[in-house]
């Protein structure tokens, strides 16, 4: 009698081989679309354009880790060969001692509507009825109205005969914040103030201006003014402040040992003398894409804050106040082109 054998659901299969050695790379690097990183493939052989959110990935075709993407193989059980690029699982947020889960919407007060996205808090103001004074107002002040949540803006000083607004006073919303897609209402918060008052910092915002209409955290590099530079010596005699400071010649941006492909000559906000209590902050800026190249040949793109103009007044901001940008009196601080 033949021995009995138990049936099994396990069927042998050949695993797809995505990497092949020796490496065979094209003689010319592939051109990547704007905003897509050029990375070493998963086989550690050739440079390739990184896969983006929602695109197929495998051990050779890697996801764009500069954007916080990873290859999710969960739908390809039990082989786990093919995946889809997805954002890493978001972390919660903490504000005023309260923990909010990723994706949770909340109102810290009657003035703001906020959303937690992967550890970053993006807020929009609910007080939109009162229009703030123009940028020439040195002493803007908000007055509390009994029975109302939102204050009313007033200017404590006359306009000194100014009849028309300066050219830069009327600022436009970014085009992406004005548009609508067929099934998605675009929502984008203002960029937060720079995390550092000097040297390179980060500015954050939350936006759903993407193909999947998902609220995601966006970041950009910012540098309000260089550290270790005595800007006061550039203040002209008889003046107390210097609105704009610029270094003597263009330089390349650097980050983590990687250098921008081209030099830049940015503007920085200046300072006031020690006896003057005004702060010089950006009031007109835009966001540019800067391409970096690393010593190992990797190429990636970072968004960078580009300052066009600064203004010195008494409205000094606390860098740790996440609502400071929503309460500024310049209107819309971000200018596109």
PDB file of C-alpha atoms in Angstrom, residues 29 38 47 253 255-262 290-301:
ATOM      1  CA  UNK A  29      21.057  59.631 -17.417  1.00  0.00           C
ATOM      2  CA  UNK A  38      17.015  60.947  -9.698  1.00  0.00           C
ATOM      3  CA  UNK A  47      20.447  56.035 -11.747  1.00  0.00           C
ATOM      4  CA  UNK A 253      23.114  76.429  -1.606  1.00  0.00           C
ATOM      5  CA  UNK A 255      22.393  70.745   2.306  1.00  0.00           C
ATOM      6  CA  UNK A 256      23.773  67.555   3.847  1.00  0.00           C
ATOM      7  CA  UNK A 257      26.910  67.736   1.705  1.00  0.00           C
ATOM      8  CA  UNK A 258      24.924  68.219  -1.515  1.00  0.00           C
ATOM      9  CA  UNK A 259      25.375  71.415  -3.563  1.00  0.00           C
ATOM     10  CA  UNK A 260      22.893  73.282  -5.749  1.00  0.00           C
ATOM     11  CA  UNK A 261      23.562  72.901  -9.457  1.00  0.00           C
ATOM     12  CA  UNK A 262      23.715  76.665  -9.926  1.00  0.00           C
ATOM     13  CA  UNK A 290      16.330  74.209  -6.301  1.00  0.00           C
ATOM     14  CA  UNK A 291      18.067  71.139  -7.720  1.00  0.00           C
ATOM     15  CA  UNK A 292      20.888  69.646  -5.649  1.00  0.00           C
ATOM     16  CA  UNK A 293      23.622  67.207  -6.654  1.00  0.00           C
ATOM     17  CA  UNK A 294      25.359  64.983  -4.107  1.00  0.00           C
ATOM     18  CA  UNK A 295      28.934  63.630  -4.172  1.00  0.00           C
ATOM     19  CA  UNK A 296      27.608  60.140  -4.997  1.00  0.00           C
ATOM     20  CA  UNK A 297      25.796  61.516  -8.037  1.00  0.00           C
ATOM     21  CA  UNK A 298      22.293  61.514  -6.559  1.00  0.00           C
ATOM     22  CA  UNK A 299      20.080  64.415  -7.630  1.00  0.00           C
ATOM     23  CA  UNK A 300      17.068  65.743  -5.770  1.00  0.00           C
ATOM     24  CA  UNK A 301      14.967  68.888  -5.647  1.00  0.00           C
TER      25      UNK A 301
END
